[in-house]
Coordinates of C-alpha atoms in Angstrom, one line a residue:
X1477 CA 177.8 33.5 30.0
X1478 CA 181.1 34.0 31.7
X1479 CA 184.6 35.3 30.8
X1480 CA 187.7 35.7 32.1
X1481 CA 189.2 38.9 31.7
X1482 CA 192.5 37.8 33.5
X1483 CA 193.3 35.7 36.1
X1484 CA 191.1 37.8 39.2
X1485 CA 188.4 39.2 37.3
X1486 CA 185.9 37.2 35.8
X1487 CA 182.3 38.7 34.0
X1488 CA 179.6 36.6 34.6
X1489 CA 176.5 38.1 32.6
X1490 CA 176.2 41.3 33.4
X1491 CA 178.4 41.7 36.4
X1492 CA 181.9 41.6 37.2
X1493 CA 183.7 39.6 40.2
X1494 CA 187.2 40.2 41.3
X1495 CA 188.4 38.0 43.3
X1496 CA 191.4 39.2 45.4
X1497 CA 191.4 36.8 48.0
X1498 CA 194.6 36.1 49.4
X1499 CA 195.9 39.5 49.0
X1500 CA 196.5 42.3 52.1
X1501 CA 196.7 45.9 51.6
X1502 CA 197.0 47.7 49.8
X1503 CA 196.6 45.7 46.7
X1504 CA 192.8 45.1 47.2
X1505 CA 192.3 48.8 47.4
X1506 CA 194.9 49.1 44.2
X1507 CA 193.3 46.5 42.3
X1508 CA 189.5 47.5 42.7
X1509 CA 190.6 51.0 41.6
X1510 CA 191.9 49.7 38.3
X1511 CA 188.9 47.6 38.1
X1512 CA 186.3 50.5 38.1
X1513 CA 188.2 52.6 36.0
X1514 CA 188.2 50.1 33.2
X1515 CA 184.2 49.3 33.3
X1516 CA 181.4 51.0 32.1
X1517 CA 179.2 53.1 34.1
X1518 CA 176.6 51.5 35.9
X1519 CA 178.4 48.2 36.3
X1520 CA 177.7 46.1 38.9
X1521 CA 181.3 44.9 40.9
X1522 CA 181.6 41.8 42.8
X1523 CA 184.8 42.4 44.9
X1524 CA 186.1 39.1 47.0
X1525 CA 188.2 39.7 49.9
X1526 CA 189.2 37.8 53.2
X1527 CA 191.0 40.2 54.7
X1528 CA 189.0 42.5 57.1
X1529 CA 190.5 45.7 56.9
X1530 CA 189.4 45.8 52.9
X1531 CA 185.7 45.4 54.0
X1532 CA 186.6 49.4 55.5
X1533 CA 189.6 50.4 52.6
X1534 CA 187.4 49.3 49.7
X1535 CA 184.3 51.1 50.2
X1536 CA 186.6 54.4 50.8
X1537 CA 188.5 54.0 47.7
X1538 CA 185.1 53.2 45.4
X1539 CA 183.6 56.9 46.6
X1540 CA 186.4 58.2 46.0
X1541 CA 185.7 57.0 42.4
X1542 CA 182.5 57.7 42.0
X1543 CA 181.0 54.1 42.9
X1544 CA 178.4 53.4 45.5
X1545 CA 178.6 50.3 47.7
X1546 CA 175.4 48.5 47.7
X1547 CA 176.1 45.7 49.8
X1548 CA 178.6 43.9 52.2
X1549 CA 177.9 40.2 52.8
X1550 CA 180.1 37.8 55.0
X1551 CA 180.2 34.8 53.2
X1552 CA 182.0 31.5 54.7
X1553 CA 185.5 33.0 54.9
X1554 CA 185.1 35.7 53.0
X1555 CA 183.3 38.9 52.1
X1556 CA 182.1 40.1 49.3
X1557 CA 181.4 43.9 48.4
X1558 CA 178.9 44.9 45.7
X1559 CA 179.9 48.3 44.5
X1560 CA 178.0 50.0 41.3
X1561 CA 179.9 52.4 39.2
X1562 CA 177.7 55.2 39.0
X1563 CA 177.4 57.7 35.7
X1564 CA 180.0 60.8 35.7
X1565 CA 178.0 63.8 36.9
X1566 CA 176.8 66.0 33.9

């Protein structure tokens, strides 16, 4: 099942894909912070990016957030960065 929360993020099942391609920074990095403050914890985050320097931004911003990165694939033009948004600390 997929829905469109607005017009970049989209949940598909259980996880959520932004899609912020065609933006430079530092919106990506703005964006995905807004995005895994408004999910719940342990959400899986699909972030979408084809510019280069947010494959290094991203990844700083989500530990800052308490989010771990779980995987960076290069797609066709593209990359996408799988970040989980990990439980607050007890």
């Amino acid at each position: 099942m997929s829905m469109v929360l607005n017009s970049r993020l989209t949940k598909v099942d259980d996880k959520y894909v932004v899609d912020l391609r065609g933006l430079i920074c530092p919106y990506p990095q703005l964006y995905t912070a807004k995005v895994i403050k408004s999910v719940e914890n342990d959400a899986i985050i699909d972030v979408l990016v084809d510019y280069p320097v947010s494959c290094q931004t991203i990844p700083l911003v989500a530990g800052k957030l308490n989010c771990s990165v779980l995987d960076i694939i290069q797609a066709n033009k593209y990359w996408v960065i799988r970040l989980r948004k990990n439980p607050e600390p007890a």
